[in-house]
Coordinates of C-alpha atoms in Angstrom, one line a residue:
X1 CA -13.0 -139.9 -81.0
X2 CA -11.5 -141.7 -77.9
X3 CA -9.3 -140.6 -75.6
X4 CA -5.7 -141.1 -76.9
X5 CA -4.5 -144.9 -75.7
X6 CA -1.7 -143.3 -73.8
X7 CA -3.7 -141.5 -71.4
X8 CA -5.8 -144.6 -70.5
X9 CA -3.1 -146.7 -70.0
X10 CA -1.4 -144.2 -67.8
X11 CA -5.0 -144.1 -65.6
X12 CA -4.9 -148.3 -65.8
X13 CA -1.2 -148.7 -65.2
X14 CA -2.2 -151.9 -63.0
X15 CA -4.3 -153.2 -65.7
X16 CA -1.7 -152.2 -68.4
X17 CA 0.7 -154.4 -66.7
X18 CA -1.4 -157.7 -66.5
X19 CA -1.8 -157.5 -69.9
X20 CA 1.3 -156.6 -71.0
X21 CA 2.8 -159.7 -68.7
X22 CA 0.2 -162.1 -70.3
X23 CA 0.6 -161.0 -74.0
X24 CA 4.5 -161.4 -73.2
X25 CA 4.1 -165.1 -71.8
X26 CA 1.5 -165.8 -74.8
X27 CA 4.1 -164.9 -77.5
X28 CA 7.0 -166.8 -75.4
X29 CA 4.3 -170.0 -75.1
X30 CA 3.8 -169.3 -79.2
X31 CA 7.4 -169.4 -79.7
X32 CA 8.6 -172.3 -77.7
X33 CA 5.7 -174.5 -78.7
X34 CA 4.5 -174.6 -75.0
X35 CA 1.3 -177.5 -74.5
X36 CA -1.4 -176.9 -72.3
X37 CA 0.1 -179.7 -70.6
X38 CA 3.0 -178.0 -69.7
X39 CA 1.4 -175.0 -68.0
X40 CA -2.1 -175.9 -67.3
X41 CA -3.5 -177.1 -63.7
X42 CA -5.0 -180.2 -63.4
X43 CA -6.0 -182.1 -60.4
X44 CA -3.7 -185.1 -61.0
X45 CA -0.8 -182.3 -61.2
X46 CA -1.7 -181.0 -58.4
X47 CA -1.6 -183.9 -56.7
X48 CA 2.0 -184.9 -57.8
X49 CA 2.9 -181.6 -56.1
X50 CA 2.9 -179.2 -59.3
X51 CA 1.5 -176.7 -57.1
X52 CA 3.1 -173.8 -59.0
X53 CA 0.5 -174.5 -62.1
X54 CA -1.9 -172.4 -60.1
X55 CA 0.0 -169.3 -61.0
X56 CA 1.3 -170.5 -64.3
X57 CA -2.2 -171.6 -65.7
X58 CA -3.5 -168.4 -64.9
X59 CA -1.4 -166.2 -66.6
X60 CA -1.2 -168.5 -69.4
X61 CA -3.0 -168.4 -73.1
X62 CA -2.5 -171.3 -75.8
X63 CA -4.8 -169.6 -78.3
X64 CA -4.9 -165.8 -79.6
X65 CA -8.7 -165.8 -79.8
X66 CA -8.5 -166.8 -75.8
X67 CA -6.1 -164.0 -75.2
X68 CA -8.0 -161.3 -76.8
X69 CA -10.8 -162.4 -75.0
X70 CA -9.7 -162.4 -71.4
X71 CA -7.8 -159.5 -71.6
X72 CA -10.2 -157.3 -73.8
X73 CA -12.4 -158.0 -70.6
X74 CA -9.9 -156.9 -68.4
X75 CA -9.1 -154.1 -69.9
X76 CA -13.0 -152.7 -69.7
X77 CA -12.7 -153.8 -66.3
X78 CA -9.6 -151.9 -65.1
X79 CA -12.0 -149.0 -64.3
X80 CA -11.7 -150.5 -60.9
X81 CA -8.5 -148.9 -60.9
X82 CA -10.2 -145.2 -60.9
X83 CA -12.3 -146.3 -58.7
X84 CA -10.9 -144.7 -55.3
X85 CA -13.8 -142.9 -54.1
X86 CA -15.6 -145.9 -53.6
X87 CA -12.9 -147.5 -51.8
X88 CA -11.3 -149.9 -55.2
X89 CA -8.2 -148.1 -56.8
X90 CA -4.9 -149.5 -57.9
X91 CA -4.0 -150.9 -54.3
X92 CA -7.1 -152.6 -53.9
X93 CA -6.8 -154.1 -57.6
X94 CA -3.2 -155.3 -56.8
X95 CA -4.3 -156.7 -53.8
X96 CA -7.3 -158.6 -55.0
X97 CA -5.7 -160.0 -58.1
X98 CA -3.5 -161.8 -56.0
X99 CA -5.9 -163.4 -53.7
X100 CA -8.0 -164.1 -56.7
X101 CA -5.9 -165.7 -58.6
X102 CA -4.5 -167.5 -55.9
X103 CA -7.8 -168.3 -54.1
X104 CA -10.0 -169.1 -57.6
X105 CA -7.4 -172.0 -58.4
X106 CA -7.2 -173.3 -55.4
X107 CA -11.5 -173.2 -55.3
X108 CA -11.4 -175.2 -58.7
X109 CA -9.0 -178.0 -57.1
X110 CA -10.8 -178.3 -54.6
X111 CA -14.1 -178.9 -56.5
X112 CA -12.6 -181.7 -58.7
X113 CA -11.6 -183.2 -55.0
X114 CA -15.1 -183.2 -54.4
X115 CA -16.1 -184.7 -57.7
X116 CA -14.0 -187.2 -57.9
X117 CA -13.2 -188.8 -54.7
X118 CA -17.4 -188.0 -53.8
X119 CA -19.3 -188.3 -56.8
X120 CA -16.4 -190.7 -58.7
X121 CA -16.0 -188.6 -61.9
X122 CA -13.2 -189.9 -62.9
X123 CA -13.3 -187.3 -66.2
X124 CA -12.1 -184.4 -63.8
X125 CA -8.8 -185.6 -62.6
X126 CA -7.0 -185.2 -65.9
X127 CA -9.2 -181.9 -67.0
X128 CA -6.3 -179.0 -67.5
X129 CA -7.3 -175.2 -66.9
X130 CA -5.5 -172.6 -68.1
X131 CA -6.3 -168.8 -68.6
X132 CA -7.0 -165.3 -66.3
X133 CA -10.5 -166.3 -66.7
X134 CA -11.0 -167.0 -63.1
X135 CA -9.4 -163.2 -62.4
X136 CA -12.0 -161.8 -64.7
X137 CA -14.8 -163.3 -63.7
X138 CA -13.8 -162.3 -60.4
X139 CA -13.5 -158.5 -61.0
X140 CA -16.7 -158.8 -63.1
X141 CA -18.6 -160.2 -59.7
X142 CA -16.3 -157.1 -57.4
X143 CA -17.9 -154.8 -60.1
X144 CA -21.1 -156.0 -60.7
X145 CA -21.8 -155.6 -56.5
X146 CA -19.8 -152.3 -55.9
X147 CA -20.6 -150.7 -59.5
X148 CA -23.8 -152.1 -60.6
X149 CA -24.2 -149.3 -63.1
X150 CA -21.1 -149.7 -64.8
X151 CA -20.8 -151.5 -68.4
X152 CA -18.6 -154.0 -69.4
X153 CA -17.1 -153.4 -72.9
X154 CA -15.6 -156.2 -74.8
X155 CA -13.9 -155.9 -78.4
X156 CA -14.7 -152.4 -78.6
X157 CA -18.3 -152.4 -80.0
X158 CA -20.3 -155.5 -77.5
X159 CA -21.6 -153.8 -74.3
X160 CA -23.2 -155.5 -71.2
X161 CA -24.5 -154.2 -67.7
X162 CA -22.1 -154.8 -65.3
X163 CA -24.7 -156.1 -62.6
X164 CA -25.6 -159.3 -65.1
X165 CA -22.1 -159.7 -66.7
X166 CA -20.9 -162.5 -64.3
X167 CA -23.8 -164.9 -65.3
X168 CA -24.6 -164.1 -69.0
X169 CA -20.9 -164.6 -69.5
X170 CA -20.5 -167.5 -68.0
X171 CA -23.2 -168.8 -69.7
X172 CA -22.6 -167.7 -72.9
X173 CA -18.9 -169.1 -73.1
X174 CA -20.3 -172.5 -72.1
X175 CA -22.3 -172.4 -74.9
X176 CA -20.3 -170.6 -77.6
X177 CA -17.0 -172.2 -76.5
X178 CA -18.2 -176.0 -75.1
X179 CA -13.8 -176.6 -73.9
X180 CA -14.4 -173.3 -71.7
X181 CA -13.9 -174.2 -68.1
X182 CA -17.2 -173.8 -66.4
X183 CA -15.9 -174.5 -62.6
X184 CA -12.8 -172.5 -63.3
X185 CA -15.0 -169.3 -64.6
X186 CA -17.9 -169.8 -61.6
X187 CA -14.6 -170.2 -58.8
X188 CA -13.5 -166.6 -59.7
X189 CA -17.8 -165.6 -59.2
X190 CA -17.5 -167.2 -55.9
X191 CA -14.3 -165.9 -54.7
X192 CA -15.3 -162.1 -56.1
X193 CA -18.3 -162.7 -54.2
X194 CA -16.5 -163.4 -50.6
X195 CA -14.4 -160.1 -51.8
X196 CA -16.9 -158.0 -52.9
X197 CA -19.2 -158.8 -49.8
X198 CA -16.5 -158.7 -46.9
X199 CA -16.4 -162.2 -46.4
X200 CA -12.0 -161.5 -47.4
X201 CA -11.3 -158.5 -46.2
X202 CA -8.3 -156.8 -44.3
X203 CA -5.7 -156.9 -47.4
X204 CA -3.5 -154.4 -47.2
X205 CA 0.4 -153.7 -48.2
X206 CA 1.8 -155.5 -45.8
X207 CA -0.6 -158.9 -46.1
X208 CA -0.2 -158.5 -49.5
X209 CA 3.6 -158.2 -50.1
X210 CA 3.9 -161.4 -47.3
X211 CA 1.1 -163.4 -49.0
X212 CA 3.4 -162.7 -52.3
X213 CA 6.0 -163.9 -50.7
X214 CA 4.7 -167.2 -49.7
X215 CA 3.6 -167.4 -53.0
X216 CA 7.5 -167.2 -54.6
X217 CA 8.1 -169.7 -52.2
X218 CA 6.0 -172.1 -53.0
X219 CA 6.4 -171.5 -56.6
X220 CA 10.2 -172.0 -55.9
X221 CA 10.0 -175.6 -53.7
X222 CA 7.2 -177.0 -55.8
X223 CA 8.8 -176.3 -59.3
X224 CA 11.8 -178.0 -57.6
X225 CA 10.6 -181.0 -56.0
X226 CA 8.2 -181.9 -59.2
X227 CA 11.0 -181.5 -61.2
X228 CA 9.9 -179.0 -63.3
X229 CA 13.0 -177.0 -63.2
X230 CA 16.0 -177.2 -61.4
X231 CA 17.6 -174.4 -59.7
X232 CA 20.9 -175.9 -58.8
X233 CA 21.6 -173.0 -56.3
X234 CA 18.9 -174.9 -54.1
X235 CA 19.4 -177.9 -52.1
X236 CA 16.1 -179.1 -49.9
X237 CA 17.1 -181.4 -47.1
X238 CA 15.7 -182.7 -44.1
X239 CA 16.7 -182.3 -41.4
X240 CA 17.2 -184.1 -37.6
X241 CA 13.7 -183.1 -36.8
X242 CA 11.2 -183.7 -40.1
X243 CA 8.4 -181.3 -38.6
X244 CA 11.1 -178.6 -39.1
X245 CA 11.8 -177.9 -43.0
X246 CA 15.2 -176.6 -44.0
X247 CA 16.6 -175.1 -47.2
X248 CA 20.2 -174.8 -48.1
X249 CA 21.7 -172.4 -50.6
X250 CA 24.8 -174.3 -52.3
X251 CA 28.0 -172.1 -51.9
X252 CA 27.2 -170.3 -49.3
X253 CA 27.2 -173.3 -46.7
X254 CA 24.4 -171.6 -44.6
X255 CA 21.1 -173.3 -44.0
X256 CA 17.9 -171.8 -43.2
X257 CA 15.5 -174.0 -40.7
X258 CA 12.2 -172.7 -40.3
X259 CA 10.6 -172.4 -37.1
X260 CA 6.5 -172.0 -38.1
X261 CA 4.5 -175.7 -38.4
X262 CA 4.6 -177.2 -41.6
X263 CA 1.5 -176.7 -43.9
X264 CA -0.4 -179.8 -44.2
X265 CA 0.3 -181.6 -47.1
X266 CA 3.3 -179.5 -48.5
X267 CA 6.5 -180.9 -46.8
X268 CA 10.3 -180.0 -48.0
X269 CA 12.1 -183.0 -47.8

């Protein structure tokens, strides 16, 4: 027999999370009747400033079989978690989930740029991904490179080397599931690549907590000015110089300017 669940989920407590976060938003998506549409990112989305469907659509599952899937995957690869001899562990896991789920959606917009204003594919700029897909195709590339001797267990009983996992699954899900997202699943191999070689390096507590931060930000402003929700505690104004963006907090009659340059292409107005 296996070790008891309990213990494994104490030595995966990062892992454990994920999942239990994802199941959570899974059943809320079940009960609510939540569309792809409503979660999923899609280049035209993007483009109408729905930048918060980066995190949304990765944490997001419309089917059960999809869920199991992705996070029966994960759960074989939370080993990185135990993992702190070879430098992984649970900070390096928290820190690297971030950056790939942030870094893997931007990768797959950034692709259907390419396709459609270079090669005119018009069939990308409605296409809508949704899933931790990207994530675990990531941590299967991180393993594959730091681990190449590990296995990666999926449903209990299938078992497949590590150091080939990235590709055969990535092939194999084209095949067996022909809506799978191939540029979503290959953006999470080439961002754990970049991780898993040094090419991103340097996270730490203290990157990570202010890249989290920007994150809520963003996520905040964008679900805002799209329209998505309204959060009627926030007022976004301009102000007497437009390169400046300032955010007021109703009530309190205190307005925050920021002094850092504007990223290009997000403006609060």
């Amino acid at each position: 027999m296996g070790r008891p669940l309990f213990y494994e989920i104490v030595e995966k407590p990062a892992t454990s999370c994920i999942i239990g976060i994802c199941s959570a938003i899974w059943f809320y998506i079940q009960k609510r009747n939540i569309g792809y549409s409503h979660v999923g990112l899609s280049y035209e989305n993007a483009m109408e400033g729905h930048h918060w469907r980066i995190i949304t659509s990765a944490f997001s599952h419309i089917s059960a079989i999809h869920l199991v899937f992705n996070m029966s995957a994960l759960w074989s690869l939370g080993v990185v978690e135990q993992l702190g001899h070879i430098g992984l562990g649970v900070a390096y896991y928290l820190h690297h989930t971030l950056v790939l789920a942030v870094l893997s959606g931007a990768l797959v917009l950034g692709m259907y740029h390419l396709l459609i204003q270079r090669f005119k594919i018009e069939y990308f700029r409605r296409v809508t991904a949704v899933g931790y897909s990207c994530v675990v195709f990531g941590w299967m590339t991180i393993l594959a490179v730091k681990q190449p001797s590990s296995k990666l267990d999926l449903f209990g009983f299938l078992s497949l080397p590590i150091s080939f996992a990235p590709f055969e699954s990535l092939i194999f899900t084209s095949i067996i599931v022909p809506q799978a997202s191939f540029l979503g699943h290959l953006s999470g191999i080439v961002v754990g690549y970049a991780i898993a070689w040094g090419l991103i390096h340097g996270m730490n507590n203290y990157w990570a907590i202010s890249m989290l931060g920007w994150i809520v930000v963003v996520f905040v402003v964008s679900l805002k000015r799209s329209g998505a929700y309204d959060f009627k505690f926030l007022e976004i104004e301009s102000v007497t110089d437009p390169s400046l963006p300032s955010v007021r907090f109703l009530g309190s009659g205190r307005t925050l300017q920021m002094s850092s340059l504007p990223v290009e292409g997000v403006e609060i107005v």
